[in-house]
PDB file of C-alpha atoms in Angstrom:
ATOM      1  CA  MET H   1      22.885   9.370  20.129  1.00 92.00           C
ATOM      2  CA  ILE H   2      19.950   8.653  19.676  1.00 97.00           C
ATOM      3  CA  GLN H   3      17.704  11.778  19.541  1.00 98.00           C
ATOM      4  CA  ILE H   4      13.341  11.378  19.787  1.00 98.00           C
ATOM      5  CA  ILE H   5      11.253  14.207  18.942  1.00 97.00           C
ATOM      6  CA  THR H   6       8.349  14.119  19.395  1.00 96.00           C
ATOM      7  CA  ARG H   7       5.447  16.322  18.972  1.00 91.00           C
ATOM      8  CA  VAL H   8       3.663  16.442  23.140  1.00 92.00           C
ATOM      9  CA  LYS H   9       0.262  17.211  23.432  1.00 86.00           C
ATOM     10  CA  TYR H  10      -0.103  14.684  26.777  1.00 86.00           C
ATOM     11  CA  PRO H  11       2.437  15.184  28.981  1.00 91.00           C
ATOM     12  CA  GLU H  12       1.195  12.752  30.898  1.00 92.00           C
ATOM     13  CA  LEU H  13       1.838   9.286  28.514  1.00 92.00           C
ATOM     14  CA  TYR H  14       5.225  11.551  27.259  1.00 95.00           C
ATOM     15  CA  ARG H  15       6.600  10.927  30.725  1.00 96.00           C
ATOM     16  CA  LYS H  16       6.011   7.865  30.598  1.00 96.00           C
ATOM     17  CA  MET H  17       6.825   7.680  26.694  1.00 97.00           C
ATOM     18  CA  GLN H  18      10.725   8.456  28.061  1.00 98.00           C
ATOM     19  CA  ASP H  19      10.400   6.355  31.080  1.00 98.00           C
ATOM     20  CA  THR H  20      10.411   2.802  29.076  1.00 98.00           C
ATOM     21  CA  ALA H  21      12.891   4.434  25.287  1.00 98.00           C
ATOM     22  CA  ARG H  22      15.279   4.430  28.558  1.00 98.00           C
ATOM     23  CA  ALA H  23      14.979   2.078  30.011  1.00 98.00           C
ATOM     24  CA  MET H  24      15.109  -0.022  27.266  1.00 98.00           C
ATOM     25  CA  ALA H  25      17.684   1.332  25.613  1.00 98.00           C
ATOM     26  CA  SER H  26      21.381  -0.115  26.055  1.00 98.00           C
ATOM     27  CA  GLY H  27      22.807   3.110  24.940  1.00 97.00           C
ATOM     28  CA  PRO H  28      21.970   7.315  25.703  1.00 96.00           C
ATOM     29  CA  VAL H  29      19.196   8.643  24.377  1.00 97.00           C
ATOM     30  CA  MET H  30      18.410  12.122  24.442  1.00 97.00           C
ATOM     31  CA  PHE H  31      14.276  13.710  24.073  1.00 98.00           C
ATOM     32  CA  THR H  32      13.233  16.771  22.295  1.00 97.00           C
ATOM     33  CA  ALA H  33       9.761  17.825  22.136  1.00 95.00           C
ATOM     34  CA  ALA H  34       7.932  20.413  20.355  1.00 91.00           C
ATOM     35  CA  PHE H  35       4.368  20.799  22.219  1.00 87.00           C
ATOM     36  CA  ASP H  36       1.144  20.989  20.882  1.00 77.00           C
ATOM     37  CA  ASP H  37      -0.566  24.433  20.107  1.00 73.00           C
ATOM     38  CA  GLY H  38      -3.465  23.114  19.625  1.00 70.00           C
ATOM     39  CA  GLN H  39      -2.619  23.357  15.221  1.00 70.00           C
ATOM     40  CA  PRO H  40      -1.583  20.078  13.758  1.00 66.00           C
ATOM     41  CA  ARG H  41       2.267  20.668  12.798  1.00 82.00           C
ATOM     42  CA  ILE H  42       3.480  17.848  12.816  1.00 88.00           C
ATOM     43  CA  ALA H  43       5.744  17.869   9.589  1.00 93.00           C
ATOM     44  CA  GLU H  44       6.661  21.794  10.818  1.00 93.00           C
ATOM     45  CA  SER H  45       7.930  20.486  14.494  1.00 92.00           C
ATOM     46  CA  TYR H  46      10.266  18.119  12.814  1.00 95.00           C
ATOM     47  CA  ASN H  47      11.618  19.872  10.637  1.00 96.00           C
ATOM     48  CA  LEU H  48      11.804  22.499  12.472  1.00 94.00           C
ATOM     49  CA  ILE H  49      13.719  19.958  15.299  1.00 96.00           C
ATOM     50  CA  GLY H  50      15.146  17.752  13.067  1.00 96.00           C
ATOM     51  CA  ILE H  51      17.165  20.366  11.193  1.00 95.00           C
ATOM     52  CA  THR H  52      19.513  21.970  14.416  1.00 95.00           C
ATOM     53  CA  SER H  53      19.856  18.612  14.765  1.00 96.00           C
ATOM     54  CA  MET H  54      23.080  16.895  16.039  1.00 94.00           C
ATOM     55  CA  ALA H  55      22.561  13.505  16.912  1.00 97.00           C
ATOM     56  CA  ASP H  56      23.472  10.586  14.345  1.00 96.00           C
ATOM     57  CA  THR H  57      19.930   9.152  14.439  1.00 98.00           C
ATOM     58  CA  LEU H  58      16.530  11.151  15.067  1.00 98.00           C
ATOM     59  CA  LEU H  59      13.279   8.768  16.087  1.00 98.00           C
ATOM     60  CA  PHE H  60      10.355  10.456  15.351  1.00 98.00           C
ATOM     61  CA  VAL H  61       7.581   9.200  18.137  1.00 97.00           C
ATOM     62  CA  HIS H  62       4.401   9.367  19.386  1.00 94.00           C
ATOM     63  CA  ASP H  63       3.740  10.608  22.471  1.00 93.00           C
ATOM     64  CA  ASP H  64       1.760   7.860  23.414  1.00 93.00           C
ATOM     65  CA  VAL H  65       4.080   5.105  23.002  1.00 96.00           C
ATOM     66  CA  VAL H  66       5.498   2.837  25.285  1.00 96.00           C
ATOM     67  CA  PHE H  67       8.872   0.734  24.574  1.00 97.00           C
ATOM     68  CA  LEU H  68       8.607  -2.898  25.305  1.00 96.00           C
ATOM     69  CA  SER H  69      11.902  -4.225  23.954  1.00 96.00           C
ATOM     70  CA  GLU H  70      15.195  -4.314  25.481  1.00 97.00           C
ATOM     71  CA  GLY H  71      17.671  -3.279  23.279  1.00 98.00           C
ATOM     72  CA  TRP H  72      16.009  -1.396  20.431  1.00 98.00           C
ATOM     73  CA  ASP H  73      18.452   1.135  19.883  1.00 98.00           C
ATOM     74  CA  ASP H  74      21.015  -1.393  18.420  1.00 98.00           C
ATOM     75  CA  LYS H  75      18.219  -2.938  16.372  1.00 97.00           C
ATOM     76  CA  ILE H  76      17.854   0.731  14.476  1.00 98.00           C
ATOM     77  CA  LYS H  77      21.692   1.452  14.534  1.00 97.00           C
ATOM     78  CA  ASP H  78      21.803  -2.430  12.837  1.00 97.00           C
ATOM     79  CA  ALA H  79      19.217  -1.601  10.087  1.00 97.00           C
ATOM     80  CA  LEU H  80      20.519   2.112   8.765  1.00 98.00           C
ATOM     81  CA  ALA H  81      23.859  -0.068   8.824  1.00 97.00           C
ATOM     82  CA  LEU H  82      22.890  -2.218   6.540  1.00 97.00           C
ATOM     83  CA  GLY H  83      21.917   1.396   4.085  1.00 97.00           C
ATOM     84  CA  PHE H  84      18.277   1.288   5.176  1.00 98.00           C
ATOM     85  CA  ASP H  85      17.295   5.112   5.246  1.00 98.00           C
ATOM     86  CA  VAL H  86      13.790   4.821   7.556  1.00 98.00           C
ATOM     87  CA  VAL H  87      13.117   2.229  10.055  1.00 98.00           C
ATOM     88  CA  GLY H  88       9.958   1.263  11.340  1.00 98.00           C
ATOM     89  CA  VAL H  89       8.507  -1.530  13.295  1.00 97.00           C
ATOM     90  CA  VAL H  90       5.126  -1.988  11.563  1.00 96.00           C
ATOM     91  CA  GLY H  91       4.776  -1.196   7.884  1.00 96.00           C
ATOM     92  CA  SER H  92       3.605  -2.497   3.942  1.00 96.00           C
ATOM     93  CA  LYS H  93       5.606  -3.950   1.254  1.00 96.00           C
ATOM     94  CA  GLU H  94       2.495  -2.809  -0.897  1.00 96.00           C
ATOM     95  CA  TYR H  95       1.428   0.240  -1.010  1.00 96.00           C
ATOM     96  CA  ASN H  96      -0.691   2.163  -3.641  1.00 93.00           C
ATOM     97  CA  GLY H  97      -2.554   4.807  -1.559  1.00 94.00           C
ATOM     98  CA  GLY H  98      -4.799   4.549   1.992  1.00 93.00           C
ATOM     99  CA  MET H  99      -4.365   4.151   5.132  1.00 92.00           C
ATOM    100  CA  VAL H 100      -1.072   2.189   5.660  1.00 92.00           C
ATOM    101  CA  PHE H 101      -2.348  -1.388   5.867  1.00 91.00           C
ATOM    102  CA  ASP H 102      -5.507  -0.627   2.635  1.00 92.00           C
ATOM    103  CA  ALA H 103      -3.343  -3.353   0.989  1.00 91.00           C
ATOM    104  CA  GLY H 104      -3.642  -6.268   3.142  1.00 92.00           C
ATOM    105  CA  ARG H 105      -2.570  -8.186   6.486  1.00 89.00           C
ATOM    106  CA  GLU H 106      -0.379 -10.055   2.930  1.00 92.00           C
ATOM    107  CA  HIS H 107       1.526  -7.312   2.852  1.00 94.00           C
ATOM    108  CA  SER H 108       1.644  -6.464   6.521  1.00 93.00           C
ATOM    109  CA  THR H 109       4.841  -6.661   8.750  1.00 94.00           C
ATOM    110  CA  GLY H 110       5.984  -6.101  12.030  1.00 94.00           C
ATOM    111  CA  ARG H 111       3.851  -6.287  15.080  1.00 92.00           C
ATOM    112  CA  VAL H 112       2.723  -3.763  17.641  1.00 92.00           C
ATOM    113  CA  CYS H 113       0.748  -3.425  21.455  1.00 92.00           C
ATOM    114  CA  GLY H 114      -2.575  -1.325  22.286  1.00 88.00           C
ATOM    115  CA  LEU H 115      -5.217  -1.930  24.675  1.00 84.00           C
ATOM    116  CA  LYS H 116      -7.699  -3.547  24.058  1.00 82.00           C
ATOM    117  CA  ASP H 117     -10.681  -4.099  27.137  1.00 80.00           C
ATOM    118  CA  GLY H 118      -7.053  -2.599  29.623  1.00 80.00           C
ATOM    119  CA  LYS H 119      -4.778  -5.235  29.041  1.00 85.00           C
ATOM    120  CA  ARG H 120      -2.183  -5.123  26.138  1.00 89.00           C
ATOM    121  CA  THR H 121      -2.623  -7.333  22.769  1.00 91.00           C
ATOM    122  CA  VAL H 122      -0.262  -7.438  20.787  1.00 92.00           C
ATOM    123  CA  ARG H 123      -1.549  -7.477  17.059  1.00 89.00           C
ATOM    124  CA  ILE H 124       1.168  -9.473  14.688  1.00 89.00           C
ATOM    125  CA  PHE H 125       1.605  -9.104  11.049  1.00 87.00           C
ATOM    126  CA  GLU H 126       1.838 -11.407   7.965  1.00 80.00           C
ATOM    127  CA  HIS H 127       6.560 -10.838   8.075  1.00 79.00           C
ATOM    128  CA  ARG H 128       8.029 -11.383  10.522  1.00 79.00           C
ATOM    129  CA  ALA H 129      11.957 -11.360  10.485  1.00 85.00           C
ATOM    130  CA  GLU H 130      14.321  -9.320  12.241  1.00 92.00           C
ATOM    131  CA  ILE H 131      14.529  -6.734   9.357  1.00 96.00           C
ATOM    132  CA  GLU H 132      11.970  -6.525   6.615  1.00 96.00           C
ATOM    133  CA  PRO H 133      11.828  -3.721   3.497  1.00 97.00           C
ATOM    134  CA  VAL H 134       9.220  -1.968   2.931  1.00 97.00           C
ATOM    135  CA  LYS H 135       8.129   0.270   1.300  1.00 98.00           C
ATOM    136  CA  VAL H 136       5.922   2.798   4.023  1.00 98.00           C
ATOM    137  CA  VAL H 137       6.154   2.144   7.730  1.00 98.00           C
ATOM    138  CA  ASP H 138       3.586   3.707  10.151  1.00 96.00           C
ATOM    139  CA  GLY H 139       4.466   6.881  11.593  1.00 95.00           C
ATOM    140  CA  LEU H 140       4.012   5.998  15.242  1.00 95.00           C
ATOM    141  CA  PHE H 141       7.878   5.269  15.636  1.00 98.00           C
ATOM    142  CA  MET H 142      10.298   6.270  12.680  1.00 98.00           C
ATOM    143  CA  ALA H 143      13.596   6.694  13.234  1.00 98.00           C
ATOM    144  CA  MET H 144      16.760   7.311  10.271  1.00 98.00           C
ATOM    145  CA  THR H 145      19.879   8.843  10.121  1.00 97.00           C
ATOM    146  CA  ARG H 146      20.648  12.793  10.185  1.00 97.00           C
ATOM    147  CA  GLN H 147      21.679  12.470   7.461  1.00 97.00           C
ATOM    148  CA  HIS H 148      19.182  11.690   5.695  1.00 98.00           C
ATOM    149  CA  PHE H 149      16.199  13.600   6.970  1.00 98.00           C
ATOM    150  CA  ILE H 150      18.391  16.774   6.383  1.00 97.00           C
ATOM    151  CA  LYS H 151      18.417  15.308   2.426  1.00 97.00           C
ATOM    152  CA  THR H 152      14.179  14.381   3.030  1.00 98.00           C
ATOM    153  CA  GLN H 153      13.280  15.814   5.026  1.00 98.00           C
ATOM    154  CA  PHE H 154       8.717  16.262   5.647  1.00 97.00           C
ATOM    155  CA  ASP H 155       6.701  17.363   3.000  1.00 97.00           C
ATOM    156  CA  GLU H 156       4.524  20.749   5.007  1.00 94.00           C
ATOM    157  CA  SER H 157       1.952  20.246   2.449  1.00 93.00           C
ATOM    158  CA  PHE H 158       1.351  17.735   4.789  1.00 90.00           C
ATOM    159  CA  ASP H 159      -0.014  20.422   7.328  1.00 84.00           C
ATOM    160  CA  GLY H 160      -1.831  18.402   9.239  1.00 79.00           C
ATOM    161  CA  LEU H 161      -1.769  15.053  10.789  1.00 80.00           C
ATOM    162  CA  PHE H 162      -2.185  11.937   7.737  1.00 89.00           C
ATOM    163  CA  PHE H 163       0.343  11.070   4.903  1.00 95.00           C
ATOM    164  CA  TYR H 164       3.270  12.551   6.324  1.00 95.00           C
ATOM    165  CA  ASP H 165       4.680   9.875   6.997  1.00 97.00           C
ATOM    166  CA  THR H 166       3.768   8.384   3.998  1.00 97.00           C
ATOM    167  CA  ASP H 167       5.069  10.788   1.714  1.00 98.00           C
ATOM    168  CA  PHE H 168       8.198  10.473   3.203  1.00 98.00           C
ATOM    169  CA  CYS H 169       8.441   6.950   3.399  1.00 98.00           C
ATOM    170  CA  LEU H 170       7.844   6.560  -0.282  1.00 98.00           C
ATOM    171  CA  ARG H 171      11.187   9.077  -0.850  1.00 98.00           C
ATOM    172  CA  SER H 172      13.167   6.355   1.376  1.00 98.00           C
ATOM    173  CA  ASN H 173      14.305   3.371   1.156  1.00 98.00           C
ATOM    174  CA  CYS H 174      12.645   1.634   4.467  1.00 98.00           C
ATOM    175  CA  ALA H 175      12.618  -1.445   6.731  1.00 98.00           C
ATOM    176  CA  VAL H 176      10.737  -2.982   9.413  1.00 97.00           C
ATOM    177  CA  VAL H 177      12.881  -4.312  12.445  1.00 97.00           C
ATOM    178  CA  ASP H 178      11.707  -6.625  15.424  1.00 95.00           C
ATOM    179  CA  ILE H 179      11.363  -3.536  18.019  1.00 96.00           C
ATOM    180  CA  LEU H 180       7.672  -4.345  20.310  1.00 95.00           C
ATOM    181  CA  VAL H 181       5.792  -1.153  21.356  1.00 96.00           C
ATOM    182  CA  SER H 182       3.303  -0.368  22.793  1.00 94.00           C
ATOM    183  CA  HIS H 183       0.508   2.358  20.694  1.00 89.00           C
ATOM    184  CA  GLU H 184      -1.101   3.100  24.301  1.00 84.00           C
ATOM    185  CA  LYS H 185      -4.159   6.403  23.991  1.00 72.00           C
ATOM    186  CA  PRO H 186      -6.557   5.889  26.592  1.00 66.00           C
ATOM    187  CA  ASP H 187      -9.923   5.247  24.762  1.00 62.00           C
ATOM    188  CA  HIS H 188     -11.681   8.242  25.839  1.00 58.00           C
ATOM    189  CA  LEU H 189      -8.655  10.510  24.119  1.00 59.00           C
ATOM    190  CA  ARG H 190      -8.810   8.228  21.027  1.00 61.00           C
ATOM    191  CA  GLY H 191     -10.561   9.815  17.911  1.00 57.00           C
ATOM    192  CA  VAL H 192      -9.983  13.182  19.527  1.00 57.00           C
ATOM    193  CA  TYR H 193      -8.345  16.182  16.604  1.00 60.00           C
ATOM    194  CA  PRO H 194      -8.137  19.265  16.183  1.00 59.00           C
ATOM    195  CA  GLU H 195     -10.836  21.877  15.652  1.00 64.00           C
ATOM    196  CA  GLY H 196     -10.035  23.304  11.907  1.00 63.00           C
ATOM    197  CA  LEU H 197      -8.378  19.990  10.805  1.00 70.00           C
ATOM    198  CA  ARG H 198      -9.279  19.628   7.563  1.00 78.00           C
ATOM    199  CA  PRO H 199     -10.703  16.050   6.649  1.00 80.00           C
ATOM    200  CA  ILE H 200      -7.618  13.190   5.479  1.00 86.00           C
ATOM    201  CA  THR H 201      -9.503  13.265   2.392  1.00 88.00           C
ATOM    202  CA  ASP H 202      -8.386  16.082   1.268  1.00 89.00           C
ATOM    203  CA  TYR H 203      -4.448  15.369   1.758  1.00 90.00           C
ATOM    204  CA  ALA H 204      -5.514  11.840   0.232  1.00 92.00           C
ATOM    205  CA  THR H 205      -5.948  13.983  -2.994  1.00 93.00           C
ATOM    206  CA  LYS H 206      -2.628  15.243  -2.355  1.00 93.00           C
ATOM    207  CA  LEU H 207      -0.833  12.134  -2.003  1.00 95.00           C
ATOM    208  CA  ASN H 208      -2.689  10.710  -4.977  1.00 95.00           C
ATOM    209  CA  ALA H 209      -2.050  13.268  -7.117  1.00 95.00           C
ATOM    210  CA  LYS H 210       1.365  13.642  -5.977  1.00 96.00           C
ATOM    211  CA  TYR H 211       2.713   9.528  -7.231  1.00 96.00           C
ATOM    212  CA  GLY H 212      -0.135   8.621  -9.674  1.00 95.00           C
ATOM    213  CA  PHE H 213      -2.163   6.254  -7.199  1.00 93.00           C
ATOM    214  CA  PRO H 214      -5.925   5.565  -7.918  1.00 92.00           C
ATOM    215  CA  ALA H 215      -8.383   8.378  -6.412  1.00 88.00           C
ATOM    216  CA  ILE H 216     -10.317   4.509  -4.481  1.00 86.00           C
ATOM    217  CA  THR H 217      -7.498   2.529  -3.086  1.00 86.00           C
ATOM    218  CA  PRO H 218      -8.765  -1.463  -2.889  1.00 83.00           C
ATOM    219  CA  ILE H 219      -8.401  -3.273   0.817  1.00 89.00           C
ATOM    220  CA  GLY H 220      -7.182  -6.121   1.872  1.00 89.00           C
ATOM    221  CA  ASP H 221      -7.981  -8.581   3.985  1.00 89.00           C
ATOM    222  CA  GLN H 222      -7.066  -6.310   7.298  1.00 85.00           C
ATOM    223  CA  LYS H 223      -7.084  -9.325   9.368  1.00 85.00           C
ATOM    224  CA  CYS H 224      -4.847 -10.623  11.816  1.00 84.00           C
ATOM    225  CA  GLU H 225      -3.206 -12.733  14.895  1.00 85.00           C
ATOM    226  CA  ALA H 226      -4.444 -11.216  18.005  1.00 88.00           C
ATOM    227  CA  VAL H 227      -2.878 -12.777  21.472  1.00 89.00           C
ATOM    228  CA  LEU H 228      -2.279 -11.005  24.650  1.00 89.00           C
ATOM    229  CA  LEU H 229       1.193  -9.630  26.015  1.00 89.00           C
ATOM    230  CA  GLU H 230       1.674 -12.281  28.598  1.00 87.00           C
ATOM    231  CA  ASP H 231       0.678 -15.125  26.237  1.00 84.00           C
ATOM    232  CA  TYR H 232       2.769 -13.477  23.390  1.00 77.00           C
ATOM    233  CA  TRP H 233       6.675 -12.898  25.886  1.00 78.00           C
ATOM    234  CA  ALA H 234       5.384 -16.471  27.081  1.00 75.00           C
ATOM    235  CA  VAL H 235       5.481 -18.008  23.690  1.00 60.00           C
ATOM    236  CA  CYS H 236       8.823 -16.418  22.414  1.00 64.00           C
ATOM    237  CA  ALA H 237      10.469 -17.796  25.464  1.00 47.00           C
TER     238      ALA H 237
END
């Protein structure tokens, strides 16, 4: 069974995530939430839940994710069966510090939907195979076996909102699979961070020191194809 683990700040978004995950799954899914207490300790919350889980597969997902692909759970299981440690929906084949997609679109893979002017728009990255090996995946959707989680766990020194996912990926064998989700935090909630959150540069410096990345990350071409969801489904049909 897959256990979906989420740190919940917005219960109304979380309920939508649960409903769509169940509706689109092929098999049973269980849910566990750590409700936000104003302190952005995502790595600690994930570790506390993950180490007590009895599920075969753990999926760490943001509360504002909407599942759009049928059989998403089977696709995760298929990729993990091939020997990958971590499965995501978007990621990069190259990583030398910074944000997940800083290396540029030529290294980016996967697809993700989001709201633009109130409409669901799909961002499609460069590589589009059913399963693509990558260096890092975005933490909005990270699946793994419980066995790998117990062995690796999140580094709790990344005690904010940034780079806990990247650090975990750099200690794992990762892949992006052909699963479409929508990242649907409303515009008025975007960029809203807890008071007292240390700046992202503090965590970037920590990650660079841990892995020997340069202090200044080169930024590649960030452009990618974007189409309305209904047009995307029409092409896929």
